[in-house]
mmCIF file with all atom_site columns, N, CA and C in Angstrom:
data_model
loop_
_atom_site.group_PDB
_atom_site.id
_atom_site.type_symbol
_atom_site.label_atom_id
_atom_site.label_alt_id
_atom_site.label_comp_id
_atom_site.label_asym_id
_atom_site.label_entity_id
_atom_site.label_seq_id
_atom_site.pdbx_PDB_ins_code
_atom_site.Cartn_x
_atom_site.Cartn_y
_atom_site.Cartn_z
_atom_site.occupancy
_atom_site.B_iso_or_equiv
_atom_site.pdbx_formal_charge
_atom_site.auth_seq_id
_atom_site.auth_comp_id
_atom_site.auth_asym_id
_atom_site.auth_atom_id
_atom_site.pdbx_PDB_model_num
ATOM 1   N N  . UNK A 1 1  ? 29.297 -47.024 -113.464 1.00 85.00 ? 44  UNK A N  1
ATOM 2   C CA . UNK A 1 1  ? 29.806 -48.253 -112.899 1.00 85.00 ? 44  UNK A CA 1
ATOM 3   C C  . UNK A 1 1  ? 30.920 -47.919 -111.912 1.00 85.00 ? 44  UNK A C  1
ATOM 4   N N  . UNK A 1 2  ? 30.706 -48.660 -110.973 1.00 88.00 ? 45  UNK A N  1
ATOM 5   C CA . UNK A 1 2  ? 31.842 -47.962 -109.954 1.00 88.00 ? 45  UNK A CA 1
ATOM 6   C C  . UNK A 1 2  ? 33.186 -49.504 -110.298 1.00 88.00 ? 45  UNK A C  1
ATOM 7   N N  . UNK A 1 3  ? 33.895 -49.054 -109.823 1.00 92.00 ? 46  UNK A N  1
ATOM 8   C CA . UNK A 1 3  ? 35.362 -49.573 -110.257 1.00 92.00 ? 46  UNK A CA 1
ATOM 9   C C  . UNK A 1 3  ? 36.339 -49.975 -109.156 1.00 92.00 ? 46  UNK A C  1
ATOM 10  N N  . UNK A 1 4  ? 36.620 -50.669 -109.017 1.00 95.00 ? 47  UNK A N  1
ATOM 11  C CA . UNK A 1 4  ? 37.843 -50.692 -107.786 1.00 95.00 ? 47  UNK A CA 1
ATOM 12  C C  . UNK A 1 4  ? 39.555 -51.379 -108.169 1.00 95.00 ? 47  UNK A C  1
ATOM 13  N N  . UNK A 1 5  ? 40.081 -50.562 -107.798 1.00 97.00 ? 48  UNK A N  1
ATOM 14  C CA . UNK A 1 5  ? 41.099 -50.311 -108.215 1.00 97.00 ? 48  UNK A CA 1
ATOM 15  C C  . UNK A 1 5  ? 42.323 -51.180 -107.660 1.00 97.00 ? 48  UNK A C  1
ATOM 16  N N  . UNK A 1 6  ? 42.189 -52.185 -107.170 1.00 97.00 ? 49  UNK A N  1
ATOM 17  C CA . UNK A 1 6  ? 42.459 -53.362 -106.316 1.00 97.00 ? 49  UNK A CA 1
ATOM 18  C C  . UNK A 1 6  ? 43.932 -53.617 -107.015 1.00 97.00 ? 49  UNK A C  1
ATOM 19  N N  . UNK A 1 7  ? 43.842 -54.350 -108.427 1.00 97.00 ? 50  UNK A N  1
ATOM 20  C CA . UNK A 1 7  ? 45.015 -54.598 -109.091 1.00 97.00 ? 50  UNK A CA 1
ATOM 21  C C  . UNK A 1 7  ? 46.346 -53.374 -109.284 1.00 97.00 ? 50  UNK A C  1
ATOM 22  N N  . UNK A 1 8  ? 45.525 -52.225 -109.706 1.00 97.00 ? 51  UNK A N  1
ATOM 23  C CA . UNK A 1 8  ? 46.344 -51.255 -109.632 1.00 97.00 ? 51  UNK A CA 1
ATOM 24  C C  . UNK A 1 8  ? 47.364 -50.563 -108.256 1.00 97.00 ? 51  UNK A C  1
ATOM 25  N N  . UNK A 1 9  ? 46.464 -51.278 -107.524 1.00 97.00 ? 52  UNK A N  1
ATOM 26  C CA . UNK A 1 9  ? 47.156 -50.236 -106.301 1.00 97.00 ? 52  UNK A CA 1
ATOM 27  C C  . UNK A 1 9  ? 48.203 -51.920 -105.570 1.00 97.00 ? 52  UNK A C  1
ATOM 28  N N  . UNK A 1 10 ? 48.085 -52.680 -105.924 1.00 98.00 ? 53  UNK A N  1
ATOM 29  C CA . UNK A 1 10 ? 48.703 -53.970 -105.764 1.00 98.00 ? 53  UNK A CA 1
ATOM 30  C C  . UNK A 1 10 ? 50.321 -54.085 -106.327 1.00 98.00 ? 53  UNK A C  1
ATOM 31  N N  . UNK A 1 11 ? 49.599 -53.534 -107.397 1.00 97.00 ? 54  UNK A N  1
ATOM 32  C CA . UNK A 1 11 ? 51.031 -53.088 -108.339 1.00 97.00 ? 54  UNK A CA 1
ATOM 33  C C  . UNK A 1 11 ? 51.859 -51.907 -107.596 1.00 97.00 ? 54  UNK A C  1
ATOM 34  N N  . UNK A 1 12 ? 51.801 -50.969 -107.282 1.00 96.00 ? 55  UNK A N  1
ATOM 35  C CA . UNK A 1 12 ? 51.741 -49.738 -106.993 1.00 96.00 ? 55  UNK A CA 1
ATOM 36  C C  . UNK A 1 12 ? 52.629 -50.293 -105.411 1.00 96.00 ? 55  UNK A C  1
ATOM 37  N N  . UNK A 1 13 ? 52.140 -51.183 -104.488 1.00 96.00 ? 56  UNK A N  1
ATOM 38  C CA . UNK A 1 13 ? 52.523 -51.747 -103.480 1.00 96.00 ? 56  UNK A CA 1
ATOM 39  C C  . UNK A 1 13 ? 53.420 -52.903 -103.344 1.00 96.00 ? 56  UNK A C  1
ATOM 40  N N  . UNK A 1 14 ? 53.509 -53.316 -105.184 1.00 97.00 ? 57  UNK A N  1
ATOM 41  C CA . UNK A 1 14 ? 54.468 -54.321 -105.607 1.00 97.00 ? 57  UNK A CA 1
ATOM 42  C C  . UNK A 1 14 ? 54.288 -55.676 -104.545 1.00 97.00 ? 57  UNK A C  1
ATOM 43  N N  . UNK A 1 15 ? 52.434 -56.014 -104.504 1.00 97.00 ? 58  UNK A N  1
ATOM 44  C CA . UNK A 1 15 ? 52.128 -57.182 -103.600 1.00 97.00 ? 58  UNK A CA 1
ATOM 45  C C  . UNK A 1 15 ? 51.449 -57.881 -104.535 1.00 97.00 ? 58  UNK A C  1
ATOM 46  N N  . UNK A 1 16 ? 50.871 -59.005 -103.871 1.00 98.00 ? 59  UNK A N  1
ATOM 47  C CA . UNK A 1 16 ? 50.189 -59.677 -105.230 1.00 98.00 ? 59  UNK A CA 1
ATOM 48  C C  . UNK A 1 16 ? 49.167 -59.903 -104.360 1.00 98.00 ? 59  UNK A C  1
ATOM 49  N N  . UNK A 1 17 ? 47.935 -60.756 -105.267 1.00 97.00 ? 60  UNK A N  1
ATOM 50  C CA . UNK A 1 17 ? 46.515 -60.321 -104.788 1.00 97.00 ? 60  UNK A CA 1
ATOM 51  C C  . UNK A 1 17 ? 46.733 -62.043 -103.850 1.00 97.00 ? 60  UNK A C  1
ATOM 52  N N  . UNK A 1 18 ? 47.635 -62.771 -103.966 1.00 98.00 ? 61  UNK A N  1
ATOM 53  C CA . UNK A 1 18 ? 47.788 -63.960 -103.177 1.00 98.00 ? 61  UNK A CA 1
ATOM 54  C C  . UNK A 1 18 ? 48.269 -63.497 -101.883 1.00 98.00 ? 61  UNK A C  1
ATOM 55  N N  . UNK A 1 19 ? 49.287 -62.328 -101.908 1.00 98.00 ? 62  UNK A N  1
ATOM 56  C CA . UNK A 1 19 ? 49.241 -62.152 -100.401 1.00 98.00 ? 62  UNK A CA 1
ATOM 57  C C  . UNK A 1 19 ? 48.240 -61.102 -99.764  1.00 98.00 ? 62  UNK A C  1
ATOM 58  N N  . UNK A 1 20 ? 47.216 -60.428 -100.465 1.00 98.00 ? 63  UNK A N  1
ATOM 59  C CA . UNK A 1 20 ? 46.170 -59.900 -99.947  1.00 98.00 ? 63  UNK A CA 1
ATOM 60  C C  . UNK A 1 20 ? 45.372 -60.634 -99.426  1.00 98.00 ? 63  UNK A C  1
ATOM 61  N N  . UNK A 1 21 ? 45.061 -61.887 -100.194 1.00 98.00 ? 64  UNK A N  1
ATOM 62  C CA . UNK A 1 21 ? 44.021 -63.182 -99.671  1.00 98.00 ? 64  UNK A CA 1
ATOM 63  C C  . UNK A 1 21 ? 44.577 -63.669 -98.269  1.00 98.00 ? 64  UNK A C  1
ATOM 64  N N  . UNK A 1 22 ? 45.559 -63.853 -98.179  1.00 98.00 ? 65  UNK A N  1
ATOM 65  C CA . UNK A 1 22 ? 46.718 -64.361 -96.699  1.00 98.00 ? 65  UNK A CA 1
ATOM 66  C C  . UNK A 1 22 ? 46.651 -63.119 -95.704  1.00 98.00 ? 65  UNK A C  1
ATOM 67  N N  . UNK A 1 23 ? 46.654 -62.208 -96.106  1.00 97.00 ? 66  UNK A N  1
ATOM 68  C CA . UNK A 1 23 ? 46.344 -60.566 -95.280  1.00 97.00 ? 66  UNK A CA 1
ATOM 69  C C  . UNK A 1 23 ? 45.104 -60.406 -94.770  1.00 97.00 ? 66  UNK A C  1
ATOM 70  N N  . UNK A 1 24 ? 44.176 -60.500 -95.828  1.00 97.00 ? 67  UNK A N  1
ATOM 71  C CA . UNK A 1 24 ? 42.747 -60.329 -95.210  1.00 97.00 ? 67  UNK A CA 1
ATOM 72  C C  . UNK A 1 24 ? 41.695 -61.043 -94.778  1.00 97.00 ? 67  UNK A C  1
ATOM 73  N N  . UNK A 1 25 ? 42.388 -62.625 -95.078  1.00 96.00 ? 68  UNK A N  1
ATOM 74  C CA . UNK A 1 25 ? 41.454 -64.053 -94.840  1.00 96.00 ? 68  UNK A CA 1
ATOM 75  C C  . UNK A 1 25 ? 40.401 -63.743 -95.638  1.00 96.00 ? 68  UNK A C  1
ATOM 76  N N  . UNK A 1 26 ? 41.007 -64.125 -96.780  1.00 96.00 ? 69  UNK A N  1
ATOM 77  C CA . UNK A 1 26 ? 39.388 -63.626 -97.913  1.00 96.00 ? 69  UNK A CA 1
ATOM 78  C C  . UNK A 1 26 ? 39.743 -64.836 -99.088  1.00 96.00 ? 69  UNK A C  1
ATOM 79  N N  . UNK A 1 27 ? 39.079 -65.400 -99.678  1.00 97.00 ? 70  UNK A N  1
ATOM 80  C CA . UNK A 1 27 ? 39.279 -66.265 -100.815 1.00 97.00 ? 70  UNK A CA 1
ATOM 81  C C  . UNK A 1 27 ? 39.836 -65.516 -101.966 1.00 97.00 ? 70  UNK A C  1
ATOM 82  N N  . UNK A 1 28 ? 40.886 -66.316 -102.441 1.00 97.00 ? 71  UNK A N  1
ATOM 83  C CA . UNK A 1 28 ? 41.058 -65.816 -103.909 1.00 97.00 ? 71  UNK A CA 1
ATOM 84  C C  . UNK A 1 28 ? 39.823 -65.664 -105.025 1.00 97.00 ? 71  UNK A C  1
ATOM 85  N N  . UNK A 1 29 ? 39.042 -66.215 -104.945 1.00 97.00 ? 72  UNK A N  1
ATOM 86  C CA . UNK A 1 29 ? 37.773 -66.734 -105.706 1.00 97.00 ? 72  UNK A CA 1
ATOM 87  C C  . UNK A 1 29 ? 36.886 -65.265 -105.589 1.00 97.00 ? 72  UNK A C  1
ATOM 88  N N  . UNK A 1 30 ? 36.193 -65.266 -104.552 1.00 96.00 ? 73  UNK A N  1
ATOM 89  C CA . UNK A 1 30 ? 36.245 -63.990 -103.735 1.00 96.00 ? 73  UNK A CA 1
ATOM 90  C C  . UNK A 1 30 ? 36.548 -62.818 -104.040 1.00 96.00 ? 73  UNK A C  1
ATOM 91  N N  . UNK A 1 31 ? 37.976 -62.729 -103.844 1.00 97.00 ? 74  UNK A N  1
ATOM 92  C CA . UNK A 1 31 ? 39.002 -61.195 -104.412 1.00 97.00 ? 74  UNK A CA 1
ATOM 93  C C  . UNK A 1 31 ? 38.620 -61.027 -106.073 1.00 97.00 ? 74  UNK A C  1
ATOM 94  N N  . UNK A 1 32 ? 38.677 -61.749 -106.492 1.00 97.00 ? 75  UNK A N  1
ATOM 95  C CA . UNK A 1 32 ? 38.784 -62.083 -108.087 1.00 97.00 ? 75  UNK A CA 1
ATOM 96  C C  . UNK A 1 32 ? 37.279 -61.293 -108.219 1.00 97.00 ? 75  UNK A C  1
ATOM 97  N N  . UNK A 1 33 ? 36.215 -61.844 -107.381 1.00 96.00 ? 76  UNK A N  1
ATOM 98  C CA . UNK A 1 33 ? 34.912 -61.820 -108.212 1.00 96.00 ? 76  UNK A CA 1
ATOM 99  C C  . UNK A 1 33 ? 34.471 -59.518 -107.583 1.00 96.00 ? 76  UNK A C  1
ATOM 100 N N  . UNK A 1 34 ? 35.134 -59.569 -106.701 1.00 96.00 ? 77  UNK A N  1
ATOM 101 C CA . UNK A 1 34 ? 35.198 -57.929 -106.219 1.00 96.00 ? 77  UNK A CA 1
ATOM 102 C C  . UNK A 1 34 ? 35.771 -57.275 -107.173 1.00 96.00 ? 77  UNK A C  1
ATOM 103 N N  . UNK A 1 35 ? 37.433 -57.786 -107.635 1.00 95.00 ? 78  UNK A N  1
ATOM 104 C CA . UNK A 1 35 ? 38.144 -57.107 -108.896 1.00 95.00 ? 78  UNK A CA 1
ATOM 105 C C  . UNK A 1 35 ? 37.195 -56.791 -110.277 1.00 95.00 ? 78  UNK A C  1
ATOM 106 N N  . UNK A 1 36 ? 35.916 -58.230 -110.539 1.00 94.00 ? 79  UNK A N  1
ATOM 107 C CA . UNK A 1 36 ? 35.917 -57.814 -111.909 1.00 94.00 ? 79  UNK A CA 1
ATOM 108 C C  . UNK A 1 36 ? 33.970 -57.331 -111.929 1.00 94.00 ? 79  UNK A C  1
ATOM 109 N N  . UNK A 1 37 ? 34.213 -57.022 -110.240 1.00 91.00 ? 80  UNK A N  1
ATOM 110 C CA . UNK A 1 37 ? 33.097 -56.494 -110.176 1.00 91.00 ? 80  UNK A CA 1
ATOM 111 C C  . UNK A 1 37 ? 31.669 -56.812 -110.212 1.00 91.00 ? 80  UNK A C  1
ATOM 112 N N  . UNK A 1 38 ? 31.974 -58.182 -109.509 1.00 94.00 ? 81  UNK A N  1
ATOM 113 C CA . UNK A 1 38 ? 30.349 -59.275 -109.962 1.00 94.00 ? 81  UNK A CA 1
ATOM 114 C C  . UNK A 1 38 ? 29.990 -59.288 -108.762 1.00 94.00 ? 81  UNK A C  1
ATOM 115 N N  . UNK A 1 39 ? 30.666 -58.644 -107.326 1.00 92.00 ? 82  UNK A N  1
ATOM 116 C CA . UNK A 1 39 ? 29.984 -58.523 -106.347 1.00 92.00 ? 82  UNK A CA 1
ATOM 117 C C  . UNK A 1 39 ? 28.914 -57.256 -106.173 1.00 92.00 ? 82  UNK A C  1
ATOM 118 N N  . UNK A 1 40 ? 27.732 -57.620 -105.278 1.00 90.00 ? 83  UNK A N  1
ATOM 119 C CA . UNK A 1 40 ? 26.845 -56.636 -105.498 1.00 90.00 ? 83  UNK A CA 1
ATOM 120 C C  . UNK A 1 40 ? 26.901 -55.486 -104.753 1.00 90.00 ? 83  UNK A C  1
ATOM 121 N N  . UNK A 1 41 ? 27.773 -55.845 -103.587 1.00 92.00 ? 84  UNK A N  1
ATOM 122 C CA . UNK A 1 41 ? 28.169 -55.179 -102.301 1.00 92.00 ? 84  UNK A CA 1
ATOM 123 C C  . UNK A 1 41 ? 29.437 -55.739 -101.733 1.00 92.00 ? 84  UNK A C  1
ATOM 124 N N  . UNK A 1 42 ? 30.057 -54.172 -100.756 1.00 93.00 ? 85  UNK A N  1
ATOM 125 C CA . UNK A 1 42 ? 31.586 -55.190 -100.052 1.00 93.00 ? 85  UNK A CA 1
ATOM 126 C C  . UNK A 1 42 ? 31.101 -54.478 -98.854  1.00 93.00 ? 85  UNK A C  1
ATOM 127 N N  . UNK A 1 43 ? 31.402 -54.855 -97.775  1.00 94.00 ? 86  UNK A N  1
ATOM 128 C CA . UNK A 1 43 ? 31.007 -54.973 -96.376  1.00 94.00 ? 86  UNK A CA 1
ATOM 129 C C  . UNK A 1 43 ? 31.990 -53.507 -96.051  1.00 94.00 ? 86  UNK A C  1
ATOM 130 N N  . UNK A 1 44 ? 32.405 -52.751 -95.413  1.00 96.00 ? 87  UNK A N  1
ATOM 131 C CA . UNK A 1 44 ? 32.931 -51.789 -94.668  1.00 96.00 ? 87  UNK A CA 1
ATOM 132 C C  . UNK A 1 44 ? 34.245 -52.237 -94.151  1.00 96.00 ? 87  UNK A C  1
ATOM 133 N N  . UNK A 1 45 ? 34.107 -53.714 -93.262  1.00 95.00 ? 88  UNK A N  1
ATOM 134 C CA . UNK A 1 45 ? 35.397 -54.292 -92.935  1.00 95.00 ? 88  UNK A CA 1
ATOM 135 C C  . UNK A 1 45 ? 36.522 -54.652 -93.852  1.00 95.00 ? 88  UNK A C  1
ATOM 136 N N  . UNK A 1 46 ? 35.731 -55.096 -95.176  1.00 96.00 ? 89  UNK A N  1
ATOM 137 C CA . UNK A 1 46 ? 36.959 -55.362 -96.617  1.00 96.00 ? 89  UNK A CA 1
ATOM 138 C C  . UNK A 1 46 ? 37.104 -54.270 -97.029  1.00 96.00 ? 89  UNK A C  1
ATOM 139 N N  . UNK A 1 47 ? 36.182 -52.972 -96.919  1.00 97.00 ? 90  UNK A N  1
ATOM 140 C CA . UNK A 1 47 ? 36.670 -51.685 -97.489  1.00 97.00 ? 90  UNK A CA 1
ATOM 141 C C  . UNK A 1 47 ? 37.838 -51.175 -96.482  1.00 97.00 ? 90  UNK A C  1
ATOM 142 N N  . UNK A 1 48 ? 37.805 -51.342 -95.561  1.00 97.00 ? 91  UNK A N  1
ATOM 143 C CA . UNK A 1 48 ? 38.839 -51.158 -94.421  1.00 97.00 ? 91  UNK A CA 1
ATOM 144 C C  . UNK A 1 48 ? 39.943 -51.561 -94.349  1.00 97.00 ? 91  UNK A C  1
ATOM 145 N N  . UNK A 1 49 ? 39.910 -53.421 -94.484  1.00 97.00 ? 92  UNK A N  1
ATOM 146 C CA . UNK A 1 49 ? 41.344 -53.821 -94.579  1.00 97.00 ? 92  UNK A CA 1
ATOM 147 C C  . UNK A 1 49 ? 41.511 -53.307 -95.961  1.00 97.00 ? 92  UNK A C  1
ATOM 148 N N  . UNK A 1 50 ? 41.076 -53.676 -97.098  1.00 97.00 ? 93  UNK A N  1
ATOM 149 C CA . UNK A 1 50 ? 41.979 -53.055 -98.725  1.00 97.00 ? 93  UNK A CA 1
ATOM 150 C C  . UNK A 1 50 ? 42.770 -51.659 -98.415  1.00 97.00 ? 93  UNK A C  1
ATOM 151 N N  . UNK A 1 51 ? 41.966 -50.589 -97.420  1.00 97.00 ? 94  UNK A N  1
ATOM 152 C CA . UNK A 1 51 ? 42.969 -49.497 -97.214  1.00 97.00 ? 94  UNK A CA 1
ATOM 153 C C  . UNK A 1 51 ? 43.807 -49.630 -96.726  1.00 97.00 ? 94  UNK A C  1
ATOM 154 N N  . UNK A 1 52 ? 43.716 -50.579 -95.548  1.00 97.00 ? 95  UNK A N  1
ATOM 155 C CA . UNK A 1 52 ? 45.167 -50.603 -95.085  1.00 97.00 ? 95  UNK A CA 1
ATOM 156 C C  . UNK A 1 52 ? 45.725 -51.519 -95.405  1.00 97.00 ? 95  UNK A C  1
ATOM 157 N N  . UNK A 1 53 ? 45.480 -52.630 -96.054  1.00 97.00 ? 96  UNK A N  1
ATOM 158 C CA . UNK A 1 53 ? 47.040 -53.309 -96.758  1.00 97.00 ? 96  UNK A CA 1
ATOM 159 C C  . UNK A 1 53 ? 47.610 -52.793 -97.999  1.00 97.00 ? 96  UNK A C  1
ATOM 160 N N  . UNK A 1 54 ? 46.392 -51.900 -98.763  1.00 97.00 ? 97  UNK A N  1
ATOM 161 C CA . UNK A 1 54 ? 46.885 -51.531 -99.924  1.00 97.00 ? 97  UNK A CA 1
ATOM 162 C C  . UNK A 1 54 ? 47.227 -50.086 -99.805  1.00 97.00 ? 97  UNK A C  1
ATOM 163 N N  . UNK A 1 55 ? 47.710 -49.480 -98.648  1.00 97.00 ? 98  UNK A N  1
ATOM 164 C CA . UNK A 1 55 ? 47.674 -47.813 -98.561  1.00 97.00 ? 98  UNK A CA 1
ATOM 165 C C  . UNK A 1 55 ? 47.740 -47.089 -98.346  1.00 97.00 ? 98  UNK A C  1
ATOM 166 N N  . UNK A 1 56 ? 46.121 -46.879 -98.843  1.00 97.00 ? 99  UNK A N  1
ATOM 167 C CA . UNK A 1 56 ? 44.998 -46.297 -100.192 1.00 97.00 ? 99  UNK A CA 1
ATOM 168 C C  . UNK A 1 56 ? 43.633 -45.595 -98.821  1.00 97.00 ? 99  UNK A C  1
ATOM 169 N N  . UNK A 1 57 ? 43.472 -44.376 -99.247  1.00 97.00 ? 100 UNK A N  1
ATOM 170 C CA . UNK A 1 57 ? 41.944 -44.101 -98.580  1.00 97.00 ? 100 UNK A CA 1
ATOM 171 C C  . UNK A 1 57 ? 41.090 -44.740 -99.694  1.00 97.00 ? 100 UNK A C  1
ATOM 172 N N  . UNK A 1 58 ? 39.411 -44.465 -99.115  1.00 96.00 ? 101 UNK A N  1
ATOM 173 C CA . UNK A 1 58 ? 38.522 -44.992 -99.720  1.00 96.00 ? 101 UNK A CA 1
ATOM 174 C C  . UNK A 1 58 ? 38.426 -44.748 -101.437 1.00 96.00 ? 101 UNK A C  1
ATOM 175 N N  . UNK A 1 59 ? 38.797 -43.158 -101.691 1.00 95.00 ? 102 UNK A N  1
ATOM 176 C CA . UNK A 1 59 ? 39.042 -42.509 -102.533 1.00 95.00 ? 102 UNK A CA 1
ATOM 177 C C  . UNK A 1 59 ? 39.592 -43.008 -103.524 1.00 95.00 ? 102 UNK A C  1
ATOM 178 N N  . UNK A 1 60 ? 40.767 -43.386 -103.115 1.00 97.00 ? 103 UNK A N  1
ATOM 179 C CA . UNK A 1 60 ? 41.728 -44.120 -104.176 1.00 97.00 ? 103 UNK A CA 1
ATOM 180 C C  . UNK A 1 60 ? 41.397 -45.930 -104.687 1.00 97.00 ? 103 UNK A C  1
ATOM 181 N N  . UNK A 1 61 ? 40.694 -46.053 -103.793 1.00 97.00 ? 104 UNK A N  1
ATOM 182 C CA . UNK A 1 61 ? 40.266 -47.550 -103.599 1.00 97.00 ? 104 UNK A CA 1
ATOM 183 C C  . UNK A 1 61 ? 38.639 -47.818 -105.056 1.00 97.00 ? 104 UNK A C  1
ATOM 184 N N  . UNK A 1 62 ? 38.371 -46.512 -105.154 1.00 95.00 ? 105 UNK A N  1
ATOM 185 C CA . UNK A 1 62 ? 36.673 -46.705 -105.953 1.00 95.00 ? 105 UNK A CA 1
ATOM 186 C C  . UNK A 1 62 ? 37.119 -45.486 -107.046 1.00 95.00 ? 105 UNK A C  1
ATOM 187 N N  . UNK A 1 63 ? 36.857 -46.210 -108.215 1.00 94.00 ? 106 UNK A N  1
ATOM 188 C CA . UNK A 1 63 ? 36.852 -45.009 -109.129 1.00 94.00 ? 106 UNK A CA 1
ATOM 189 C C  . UNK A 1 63 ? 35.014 -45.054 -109.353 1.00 94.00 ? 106 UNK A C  1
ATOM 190 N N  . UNK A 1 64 ? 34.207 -44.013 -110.214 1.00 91.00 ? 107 UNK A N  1
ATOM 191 C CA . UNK A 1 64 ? 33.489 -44.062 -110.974 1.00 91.00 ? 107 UNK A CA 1
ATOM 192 C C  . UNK A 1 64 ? 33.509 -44.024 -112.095 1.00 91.00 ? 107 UNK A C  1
ATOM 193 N N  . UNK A 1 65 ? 32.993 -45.019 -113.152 1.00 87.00 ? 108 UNK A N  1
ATOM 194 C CA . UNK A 1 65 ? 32.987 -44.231 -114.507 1.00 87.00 ? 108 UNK A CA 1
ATOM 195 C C  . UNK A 1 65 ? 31.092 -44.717 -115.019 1.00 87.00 ? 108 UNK A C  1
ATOM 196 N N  . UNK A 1 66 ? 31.079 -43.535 -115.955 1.00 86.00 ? 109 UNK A N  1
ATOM 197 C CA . UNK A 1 66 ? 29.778 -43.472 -116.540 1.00 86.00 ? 109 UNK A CA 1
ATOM 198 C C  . UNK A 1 66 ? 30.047 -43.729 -117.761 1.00 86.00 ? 109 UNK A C  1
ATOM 199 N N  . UNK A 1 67 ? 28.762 -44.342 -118.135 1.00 81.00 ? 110 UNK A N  1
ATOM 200 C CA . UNK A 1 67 ? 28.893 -44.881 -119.499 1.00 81.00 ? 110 UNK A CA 1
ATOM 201 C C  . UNK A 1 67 ? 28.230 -43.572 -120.676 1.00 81.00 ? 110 UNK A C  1
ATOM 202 N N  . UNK A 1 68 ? 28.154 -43.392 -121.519 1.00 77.00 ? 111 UNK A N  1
ATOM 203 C CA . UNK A 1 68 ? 27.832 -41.914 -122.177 1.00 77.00 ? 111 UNK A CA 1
ATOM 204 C C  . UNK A 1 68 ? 26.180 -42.004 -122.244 1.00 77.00 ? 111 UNK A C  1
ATOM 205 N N  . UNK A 1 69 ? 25.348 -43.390 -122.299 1.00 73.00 ? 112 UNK A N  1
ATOM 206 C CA . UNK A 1 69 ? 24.021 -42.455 -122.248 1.00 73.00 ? 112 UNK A CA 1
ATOM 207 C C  . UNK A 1 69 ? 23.631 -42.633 -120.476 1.00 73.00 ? 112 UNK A C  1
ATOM 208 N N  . UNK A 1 70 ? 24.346 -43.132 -119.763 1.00 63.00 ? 113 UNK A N  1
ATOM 209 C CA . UNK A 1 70 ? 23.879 -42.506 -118.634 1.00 63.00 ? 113 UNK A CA 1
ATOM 210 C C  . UNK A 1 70 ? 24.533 -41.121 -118.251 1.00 63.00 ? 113 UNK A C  1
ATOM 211 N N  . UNK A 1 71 ? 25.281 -40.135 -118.707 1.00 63.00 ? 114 UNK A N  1
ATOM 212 C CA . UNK A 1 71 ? 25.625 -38.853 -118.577 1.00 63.00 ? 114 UNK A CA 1
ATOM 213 C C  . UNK A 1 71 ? 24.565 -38.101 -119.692 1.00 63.00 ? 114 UNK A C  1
ATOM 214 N N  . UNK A 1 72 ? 23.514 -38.465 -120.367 1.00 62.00 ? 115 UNK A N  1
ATOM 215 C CA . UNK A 1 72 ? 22.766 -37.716 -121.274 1.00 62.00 ? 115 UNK A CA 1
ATOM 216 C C  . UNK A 1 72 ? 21.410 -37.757 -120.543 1.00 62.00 ? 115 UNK A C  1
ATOM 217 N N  . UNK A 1 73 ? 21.082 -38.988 -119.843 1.00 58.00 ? 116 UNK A N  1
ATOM 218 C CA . UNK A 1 73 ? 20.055 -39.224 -118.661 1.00 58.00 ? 116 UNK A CA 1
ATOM 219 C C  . UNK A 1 73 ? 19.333 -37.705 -118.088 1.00 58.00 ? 116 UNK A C  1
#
């Protein structure tokens, strides 16, 4: 499952995800549904601004984690 690290690095920048929404013209509704990961895809341009208001290269922006029987796969 890939992961994005949105809240953490918010913290980290001591911003809140209300002035990211005002930063990137993006809905709170929106931000929320990327954070908990119910989007299926993010466009290149939101991967772009999140680096630069939050940063962060791409790197820091996406974790991966595997769940244990997909590492036995």
């Amino acid at each position: 499952m890939v992961k994005v690290n949105i809240e953490q690095l918010l913290k980290e920048n001591n911003r809140s995800k209300y002035w990211l929404c005002n930063q990137m013209n993006i809905t709170s509704h929106n931000l929320n549904q990327i954070i908990l990961g119910l989007t299926k895809s993010i466009s290149f341009r939101y991967i772009e601004d999140f680096c630069k208001y939050l940063n962060c290269s791409p790197g820091e922006l996406f974790t991966v984690e595997f769940e244990k029987s997909d590492i036995n796969d």
